[in-house]
């Protein structure tokens, strides 16, 4: 367990001051130092949760109006008019299929470019600090959004496909994979192994609370102002995120290198530097169980993706509702996830470590419990996906979302388990790899979901739920992989048990 200390007046918290330290600098004042550091840790956690909340709010505000804006432009092209078309006329299969494919290609390009940029930025976060890299990643996301707005503002000058160029701007900072990796790295830096899954769950809760209200706000605003003010509000939210992260101290691991060392490394030939980085990262991939966890994450990413923008397009077409009305589905799913994270999972987690638990459901430590809960979450994702695929009515679809929410703890458990296999100095790189795994899933899965959606509409009837049948297949594969995972004997260890 790491020992928490607070910096002295000489070591005041700054961009280079870690929140974790393995050695106490003031052994003569352990209680006072510990209290100051605990306060700093709590404050840092609060700032991180606020950043996650703002990111989720901003992303949630963006999705619905951006989808409606593209749908409107595709609809105009379909009917050969320049003025906006009534939304009810835009629900034809050919229009919805094209909208889904535009966003699928857009998302895949964003993911591919972010994947290329994320690895060096993730290493830079370990070397020179998390906050600066995070701010650059947010800047890249904002520039991508700005280009999207430019393309939508001048449809007569710029073709709709020109929005895909904006994905190239994610080379600045590495985009969403780096944002996610840095946040979870900072959270890992300031938490103990015993509390890690709990803190990740709190981070997930912050994200879901942000996702909970933003679709409703977006739908309400769109009905009164149209999509443009909502998208500008989203952009402003990301700007606030970039500023808020500067309010907390740096959490870089203790085994960091100096800027002089980094400068020397940058003078090395790019090919040699990349080879060195790949050798360093390959050392993280020698444990079979860690690789299995990463592959399981890849298989479970489609069901996560299917609850965001794709669900808006799918529900709007299948149940013939307006784009703004789909916000209540996100709201309902968010409510369910909040209940699961606040009430159900904590109670279940406590019960599984309690002597009162049935013998078959009693675990001697939190790591074995987390692995069991990860498997249980994957099972619920499988059942929920099947329900979404087979739902004949909107009410049944919302019931499927409720079942799906019971597996919402999956990501937190997976990240907590993966952290057991590496030391603190390499966690940003680990979380970058995890984000890249999700990115690979995004690159491959989005076109697959869009293709299954178009195919399902062509087949009609039962087969319109084909995309969620695909998600269920991925969940089944992930569940099988999780039963092959073996836990290490100690954190950062190489011996499975």
PDB file of C-alpha atoms in Angstrom, residues 214-424:
ATOM      1  CA  UNK A 214     -27.398  16.485 -21.164  1.00  0.00           C
ATOM      2  CA  UNK A 215     -29.583  14.598 -23.707  1.00  0.00           C
ATOM      3  CA  UNK A 216     -32.726  15.985 -22.072  1.00  0.00           C
ATOM      4  CA  UNK A 217     -31.243  19.494 -22.111  1.00  0.00           C
ATOM      5  CA  UNK A 218     -30.162  19.019 -25.729  1.00  0.00           C
ATOM      6  CA  UNK A 219     -33.620  17.836 -26.790  1.00  0.00           C
ATOM      7  CA  UNK A 220     -35.353  20.653 -24.892  1.00  0.00           C
ATOM      8  CA  UNK A 221     -33.063  23.290 -26.407  1.00  0.00           C
ATOM      9  CA  UNK A 222     -33.357  21.865 -29.925  1.00  0.00           C
ATOM     10  CA  UNK A 223     -37.144  22.115 -29.839  1.00  0.00           C
ATOM     11  CA  UNK A 224     -36.790  25.838 -29.059  1.00  0.00           C
ATOM     12  CA  UNK A 225     -33.513  26.996 -30.585  1.00  0.00           C
ATOM     13  CA  UNK A 226     -32.531  24.368 -33.139  1.00  0.00           C
ATOM     14  CA  UNK A 227     -29.258  22.402 -33.070  1.00  0.00           C
ATOM     15  CA  UNK A 228     -26.740  25.236 -33.415  1.00  0.00           C
ATOM     16  CA  UNK A 229     -26.881  26.807 -29.907  1.00  0.00           C
ATOM     17  CA  UNK A 230     -26.636  23.334 -28.373  1.00  0.00           C
ATOM     18  CA  UNK A 231     -23.484  22.507 -30.331  1.00  0.00           C
ATOM     19  CA  UNK A 232     -21.884  25.827 -29.375  1.00  0.00           C
ATOM     20  CA  UNK A 233     -22.725  25.137 -25.726  1.00  0.00           C
ATOM     21  CA  UNK A 234     -21.009  21.757 -26.041  1.00  0.00           C
ATOM     22  CA  UNK A 235     -17.899  23.396 -27.468  1.00  0.00           C
ATOM     23  CA  UNK A 236     -17.835  25.872 -24.588  1.00  0.00           C
ATOM     24  CA  UNK A 237     -18.110  22.969 -22.148  1.00  0.00           C
ATOM     25  CA  UNK A 238     -14.956  21.366 -23.522  1.00  0.00           C
ATOM     26  CA  UNK A 239     -13.155  24.696 -23.157  1.00  0.00           C
ATOM     27  CA  UNK A 240     -14.134  24.732 -19.477  1.00  0.00           C
ATOM     28  CA  UNK A 241     -12.779  21.176 -19.139  1.00  0.00           C
ATOM     29  CA  UNK A 242      -9.409  22.271 -20.498  1.00  0.00           C
ATOM     30  CA  UNK A 243      -9.237  24.974 -17.838  1.00  0.00           C
ATOM     31  CA  UNK A 244     -10.560  22.910 -14.921  1.00  0.00           C
ATOM     32  CA  UNK A 245      -7.815  20.286 -15.169  1.00  0.00           C
ATOM     33  CA  UNK A 246      -5.262  23.013 -14.427  1.00  0.00           C
ATOM     34  CA  UNK A 247      -6.748  23.450 -10.941  1.00  0.00           C
ATOM     35  CA  UNK A 248      -5.367  20.180  -9.594  1.00  0.00           C
ATOM     36  CA  UNK A 249      -1.760  19.205  -8.804  1.00  0.00           C
ATOM     37  CA  UNK A 250       0.221  16.950 -11.112  1.00  0.00           C
ATOM     38  CA  UNK A 251       0.006  13.233 -10.274  1.00  0.00           C
ATOM     39  CA  UNK A 252       2.927  11.948 -12.312  1.00  0.00           C
ATOM     40  CA  UNK A 253       4.395   8.692 -10.914  1.00  0.00           C
ATOM     41  CA  UNK A 254       7.490   8.918  -8.717  1.00  0.00           C
ATOM     42  CA  UNK A 255       9.656   7.035 -11.227  1.00  0.00           C
ATOM     43  CA  UNK A 256       9.584   9.842 -13.762  1.00  0.00           C
ATOM     44  CA  UNK A 257      12.305  11.332 -15.907  1.00  0.00           C
ATOM     45  CA  UNK A 258      13.467  14.903 -16.192  1.00  0.00           C
ATOM     46  CA  UNK A 259      12.765  17.255 -19.052  1.00  0.00           C
ATOM     47  CA  UNK A 260      16.472  17.126 -19.951  1.00  0.00           C
ATOM     48  CA  UNK A 261      16.251  13.364 -20.330  1.00  0.00           C
ATOM     49  CA  UNK A 262      13.145  13.712 -22.465  1.00  0.00           C
ATOM     50  CA  UNK A 263      14.894  16.293 -24.639  1.00  0.00           C
ATOM     51  CA  UNK A 264      17.784  13.875 -25.135  1.00  0.00           C
ATOM     52  CA  UNK A 265      15.336  11.129 -26.090  1.00  0.00           C
ATOM     53  CA  UNK A 266      13.621  13.354 -28.631  1.00  0.00           C
ATOM     54  CA  UNK A 267      16.983  13.933 -30.318  1.00  0.00           C
ATOM     55  CA  UNK A 268      17.165  10.208 -31.100  1.00  0.00           C
ATOM     56  CA  UNK A 269      16.070   9.113 -34.560  1.00  0.00           C
ATOM     57  CA  UNK A 270      12.291   8.572 -34.702  1.00  0.00           C
ATOM     58  CA  UNK A 271      12.731   4.966 -35.861  1.00  0.00           C
ATOM     59  CA  UNK A 272      15.005   4.162 -32.906  1.00  0.00           C
ATOM     60  CA  UNK A 273      12.705   5.961 -30.485  1.00  0.00           C
ATOM     61  CA  UNK A 274       9.653   4.109 -31.778  1.00  0.00           C
ATOM     62  CA  UNK A 275      11.484   0.780 -31.529  1.00  0.00           C
ATOM     63  CA  UNK A 276      12.419   1.578 -27.935  1.00  0.00           C
ATOM     64  CA  UNK A 277       8.830   2.530 -27.118  1.00  0.00           C
ATOM     65  CA  UNK A 278       7.507  -0.665 -28.670  1.00  0.00           C
ATOM     66  CA  UNK A 279       9.979  -2.756 -26.663  1.00  0.00           C
ATOM     67  CA  UNK A 280       8.880  -0.952 -23.512  1.00  0.00           C
ATOM     68  CA  UNK A 281       5.220  -1.529 -24.283  1.00  0.00           C
ATOM     69  CA  UNK A 282       5.779  -5.162 -25.250  1.00  0.00           C
ATOM     70  CA  UNK A 283       6.909  -5.825 -21.686  1.00  0.00           C
ATOM     71  CA  UNK A 284       3.362  -4.978 -20.579  1.00  0.00           C
ATOM     72  CA  UNK A 285       1.929  -7.630 -22.883  1.00  0.00           C
ATOM     73  CA  UNK A 286       3.775 -10.715 -21.614  1.00  0.00           C
ATOM     74  CA  UNK A 287       1.063 -11.816 -19.197  1.00  0.00           C
ATOM     75  CA  UNK A 288      -1.612 -13.952 -20.876  1.00  0.00           C
ATOM     76  CA  UNK A 289      -4.314 -12.818 -18.457  1.00  0.00           C
ATOM     77  CA  UNK A 290      -3.657  -9.141 -19.175  1.00  0.00           C
ATOM     78  CA  UNK A 291      -3.889  -9.806 -22.907  1.00  0.00           C
ATOM     79  CA  UNK A 292      -7.127 -11.746 -22.374  1.00  0.00           C
ATOM     80  CA  UNK A 293      -8.602  -8.828 -20.415  1.00  0.00           C
ATOM     81  CA  UNK A 294      -7.690  -6.413 -23.200  1.00  0.00           C
ATOM     82  CA  UNK A 295      -9.259  -8.665 -25.847  1.00  0.00           C
ATOM     83  CA  UNK A 296     -12.375  -8.976 -23.689  1.00  0.00           C
ATOM     84  CA  UNK A 297     -12.539  -5.170 -23.541  1.00  0.00           C
ATOM     85  CA  UNK A 298     -12.344  -5.126 -27.335  1.00  0.00           C
ATOM     86  CA  UNK A 299     -15.291  -7.512 -27.557  1.00  0.00           C
ATOM     87  CA  UNK A 300     -17.440  -5.582 -25.095  1.00  0.00           C
ATOM     88  CA  UNK A 301     -16.849  -2.179 -26.676  1.00  0.00           C
ATOM     89  CA  UNK A 302     -19.607  -2.617 -29.335  1.00  0.00           C
ATOM     90  CA  UNK A 303     -22.366  -2.785 -26.725  1.00  0.00           C
ATOM     91  CA  UNK A 304     -21.046   0.387 -25.098  1.00  0.00           C
ATOM     92  CA  UNK A 305     -20.945   2.169 -28.443  1.00  0.00           C
ATOM     93  CA  UNK A 306     -24.486   1.024 -29.241  1.00  0.00           C
ATOM     94  CA  UNK A 307     -25.938   3.024 -26.327  1.00  0.00           C
ATOM     95  CA  UNK A 308     -24.774   6.403 -27.605  1.00  0.00           C
ATOM     96  CA  UNK A 309     -25.116   7.965 -31.061  1.00  0.00           C
ATOM     97  CA  UNK A 310     -26.027   4.706 -32.781  1.00  0.00           C
ATOM     98  CA  UNK A 311     -28.974   4.227 -30.399  1.00  0.00           C
ATOM     99  CA  UNK A 312     -30.297   7.661 -31.406  1.00  0.00           C
ATOM    100  CA  UNK A 313     -30.304   6.709 -35.092  1.00  0.00           C
ATOM    101  CA  UNK A 314     -31.609   3.182 -34.450  1.00  0.00           C
ATOM    102  CA  UNK A 315     -34.471   4.167 -32.120  1.00  0.00           C
ATOM    103  CA  UNK A 316     -35.498   7.110 -34.288  1.00  0.00           C
ATOM    104  CA  UNK A 317     -35.890   4.819 -37.304  1.00  0.00           C
ATOM    105  CA  UNK A 318     -37.259   1.684 -35.643  1.00  0.00           C
ATOM    106  CA  UNK A 319     -39.886   3.369 -33.474  1.00  0.00           C
ATOM    107  CA  UNK A 320     -40.547   6.380 -35.752  1.00  0.00           C
ATOM    108  CA  UNK A 321     -39.758   9.100 -33.190  1.00  0.00           C
ATOM    109  CA  UNK A 322     -37.972  12.411 -33.690  1.00  0.00           C
ATOM    110  CA  UNK A 323     -34.263  12.744 -32.984  1.00  0.00           C
ATOM    111  CA  UNK A 324     -34.873  15.154 -30.101  1.00  0.00           C
ATOM    112  CA  UNK A 325     -37.295  12.663 -28.502  1.00  0.00           C
ATOM    113  CA  UNK A 326     -34.608   9.988 -28.294  1.00  0.00           C
ATOM    114  CA  UNK A 327     -33.060  11.967 -25.449  1.00  0.00           C
ATOM    115  CA  UNK A 328     -35.433  10.301 -22.985  1.00  0.00           C
ATOM    116  CA  UNK A 329     -33.882   6.901 -23.808  1.00  0.00           C
ATOM    117  CA  UNK A 330     -30.459   8.174 -22.808  1.00  0.00           C
ATOM    118  CA  UNK A 331     -32.035   9.735 -19.716  1.00  0.00           C
ATOM    119  CA  UNK A 332     -33.726   6.473 -18.719  1.00  0.00           C
ATOM    120  CA  UNK A 333     -30.577   4.436 -19.303  1.00  0.00           C
ATOM    121  CA  UNK A 334     -28.572   6.949 -17.293  1.00  0.00           C
ATOM    122  CA  UNK A 335     -31.029   6.754 -14.375  1.00  0.00           C
ATOM    123  CA  UNK A 336     -30.737   2.973 -14.381  1.00  0.00           C
ATOM    124  CA  UNK A 337     -26.940   3.106 -14.435  1.00  0.00           C
ATOM    125  CA  UNK A 338     -26.877   5.592 -11.548  1.00  0.00           C
ATOM    126  CA  UNK A 339     -29.103   3.289  -9.466  1.00  0.00           C
ATOM    127  CA  UNK A 340     -26.880   0.318 -10.294  1.00  0.00           C
ATOM    128  CA  UNK A 341     -23.668   2.155  -9.402  1.00  0.00           C
ATOM    129  CA  UNK A 342     -24.955   3.918  -6.274  1.00  0.00           C
ATOM    130  CA  UNK A 343     -27.090   1.169  -4.755  1.00  0.00           C
ATOM    131  CA  UNK A 344     -26.835  -2.259  -6.361  1.00  0.00           C
ATOM    132  CA  UNK A 345     -23.120  -2.749  -7.061  1.00  0.00           C
ATOM    133  CA  UNK A 346     -21.804  -1.296  -3.759  1.00  0.00           C
ATOM    134  CA  UNK A 347     -24.219  -3.467  -1.776  1.00  0.00           C
ATOM    135  CA  UNK A 348     -23.314  -6.528  -3.810  1.00  0.00           C
ATOM    136  CA  UNK A 349     -19.588  -5.801  -3.513  1.00  0.00           C
ATOM    137  CA  UNK A 350     -19.865  -5.502   0.260  1.00  0.00           C
ATOM    138  CA  UNK A 351     -21.919  -8.685   0.509  1.00  0.00           C
ATOM    139  CA  UNK A 352     -19.420 -10.744  -1.496  1.00  0.00           C
ATOM    140  CA  UNK A 353     -16.651  -9.939   1.017  1.00  0.00           C
ATOM    141  CA  UNK A 354     -18.902 -10.478   4.022  1.00  0.00           C
ATOM    142  CA  UNK A 355     -18.862 -13.665   6.128  1.00  0.00           C
ATOM    143  CA  UNK A 356     -22.645 -13.683   5.716  1.00  0.00           C
ATOM    144  CA  UNK A 357     -22.353 -14.354   1.983  1.00  0.00           C
ATOM    145  CA  UNK A 358     -23.158 -17.865   0.731  1.00  0.00           C
ATOM    146  CA  UNK A 359     -20.034 -19.968   0.454  1.00  0.00           C
ATOM    147  CA  UNK A 360     -20.226 -20.102  -3.338  1.00  0.00           C
ATOM    148  CA  UNK A 361     -20.393 -16.290  -3.449  1.00  0.00           C
ATOM    149  CA  UNK A 362     -17.827 -15.503  -0.748  1.00  0.00           C
ATOM    150  CA  UNK A 363     -14.413 -14.165  -1.787  1.00  0.00           C
ATOM    151  CA  UNK A 364     -11.281 -13.771   0.297  1.00  0.00           C
ATOM    152  CA  UNK A 365     -10.061 -10.572  -1.371  1.00  0.00           C
ATOM    153  CA  UNK A 366     -11.308  -7.702  -3.520  1.00  0.00           C
ATOM    154  CA  UNK A 367      -9.432  -8.815  -6.651  1.00  0.00           C
ATOM    155  CA  UNK A 368     -11.251 -12.152  -6.877  1.00  0.00           C
ATOM    156  CA  UNK A 369     -14.506 -10.365  -6.151  1.00  0.00           C
ATOM    157  CA  UNK A 370     -13.869  -7.863  -8.960  1.00  0.00           C
ATOM    158  CA  UNK A 371     -13.176 -10.682 -11.421  1.00  0.00           C
ATOM    159  CA  UNK A 372     -16.454 -12.354 -10.449  1.00  0.00           C
ATOM    160  CA  UNK A 373     -18.342  -9.076 -10.860  1.00  0.00           C
ATOM    161  CA  UNK A 374     -16.698  -8.497 -14.249  1.00  0.00           C
ATOM    162  CA  UNK A 375     -17.996 -11.884 -15.417  1.00  0.00           C
ATOM    163  CA  UNK A 376     -21.442 -11.144 -13.995  1.00  0.00           C
ATOM    164  CA  UNK A 377     -21.512  -7.747 -15.725  1.00  0.00           C
ATOM    165  CA  UNK A 378     -20.614  -9.341 -19.062  1.00  0.00           C
ATOM    166  CA  UNK A 379     -23.490 -11.792 -18.591  1.00  0.00           C
ATOM    167  CA  UNK A 380     -25.952  -8.950 -18.035  1.00  0.00           C
ATOM    168  CA  UNK A 381     -24.641  -7.122 -21.098  1.00  0.00           C
ATOM    169  CA  UNK A 382     -25.292 -10.275 -23.122  1.00  0.00           C
ATOM    170  CA  UNK A 383     -28.866 -10.603 -21.841  1.00  0.00           C
ATOM    171  CA  UNK A 384     -29.556  -6.885 -22.275  1.00  0.00           C
ATOM    172  CA  UNK A 385     -28.277  -6.874 -25.864  1.00  0.00           C
ATOM    173  CA  UNK A 386     -30.544  -9.789 -26.752  1.00  0.00           C
ATOM    174  CA  UNK A 387     -33.531  -7.944 -25.272  1.00  0.00           C
ATOM    175  CA  UNK A 388     -32.733  -4.806 -27.286  1.00  0.00           C
ATOM    176  CA  UNK A 389     -32.468  -6.877 -30.457  1.00  0.00           C
ATOM    177  CA  UNK A 390     -35.795  -8.627 -29.924  1.00  0.00           C
ATOM    178  CA  UNK A 391     -37.837  -5.686 -28.548  1.00  0.00           C
ATOM    179  CA  UNK A 392     -40.953  -5.133 -30.711  1.00  0.00           C
ATOM    180  CA  UNK A 393     -42.032  -1.929 -28.940  1.00  0.00           C
ATOM    181  CA  UNK A 394     -40.416   1.148 -27.431  1.00  0.00           C
ATOM    182  CA  UNK A 395     -41.476   0.008 -23.944  1.00  0.00           C
ATOM    183  CA  UNK A 396     -39.755  -3.332 -24.411  1.00  0.00           C
ATOM    184  CA  UNK A 397     -36.664  -1.528 -25.691  1.00  0.00           C
ATOM    185  CA  UNK A 398     -36.492   0.586 -22.528  1.00  0.00           C
ATOM    186  CA  UNK A 399     -36.790  -2.627 -20.500  1.00  0.00           C
ATOM    187  CA  UNK A 400     -33.808  -3.988 -22.394  1.00  0.00           C
ATOM    188  CA  UNK A 401     -31.865  -0.857 -21.495  1.00  0.00           C
ATOM    189  CA  UNK A 402     -32.670  -1.483 -17.815  1.00  0.00           C
ATOM    190  CA  UNK A 403     -31.207  -4.988 -18.072  1.00  0.00           C
ATOM    191  CA  UNK A 404     -28.207  -3.659 -19.968  1.00  0.00           C
ATOM    192  CA  UNK A 405     -27.508  -1.161 -17.190  1.00  0.00           C
ATOM    193  CA  UNK A 406     -26.898  -4.046 -14.762  1.00  0.00           C
ATOM    194  CA  UNK A 407     -23.649  -4.664 -16.636  1.00  0.00           C
ATOM    195  CA  UNK A 408     -22.524  -1.045 -16.452  1.00  0.00           C
ATOM    196  CA  UNK A 409     -19.810  -1.786 -13.890  1.00  0.00           C
ATOM    197  CA  UNK A 410     -17.862  -3.804 -16.426  1.00  0.00           C
ATOM    198  CA  UNK A 411     -15.448  -1.066 -17.488  1.00  0.00           C
ATOM    199  CA  UNK A 412     -14.509  -0.146 -13.916  1.00  0.00           C
ATOM    200  CA  UNK A 413     -13.804  -3.751 -12.966  1.00  0.00           C
ATOM    201  CA  UNK A 414     -11.779  -4.369 -16.118  1.00  0.00           C
ATOM    202  CA  UNK A 415      -9.577  -1.308 -15.584  1.00  0.00           C
ATOM    203  CA  UNK A 416      -9.060  -2.193 -11.932  1.00  0.00           C
ATOM    204  CA  UNK A 417      -8.047  -5.752 -12.820  1.00  0.00           C
ATOM    205  CA  UNK A 418      -5.662  -4.629 -15.562  1.00  0.00           C
ATOM    206  CA  UNK A 419      -3.916  -2.285 -13.117  1.00  0.00           C
ATOM    207  CA  UNK A 420      -2.895  -5.303 -11.022  1.00  0.00           C
ATOM    208  CA  UNK A 421      -0.406  -6.410 -13.659  1.00  0.00           C
ATOM    209  CA  UNK A 422       1.762  -3.255 -13.917  1.00  0.00           C
ATOM    210  CA  UNK A 423       3.614  -0.890 -11.602  1.00  0.00           C
ATOM    211  CA  UNK A 424       2.692   2.765 -11.167  1.00  0.00           C
TER     212      UNK A 424
END
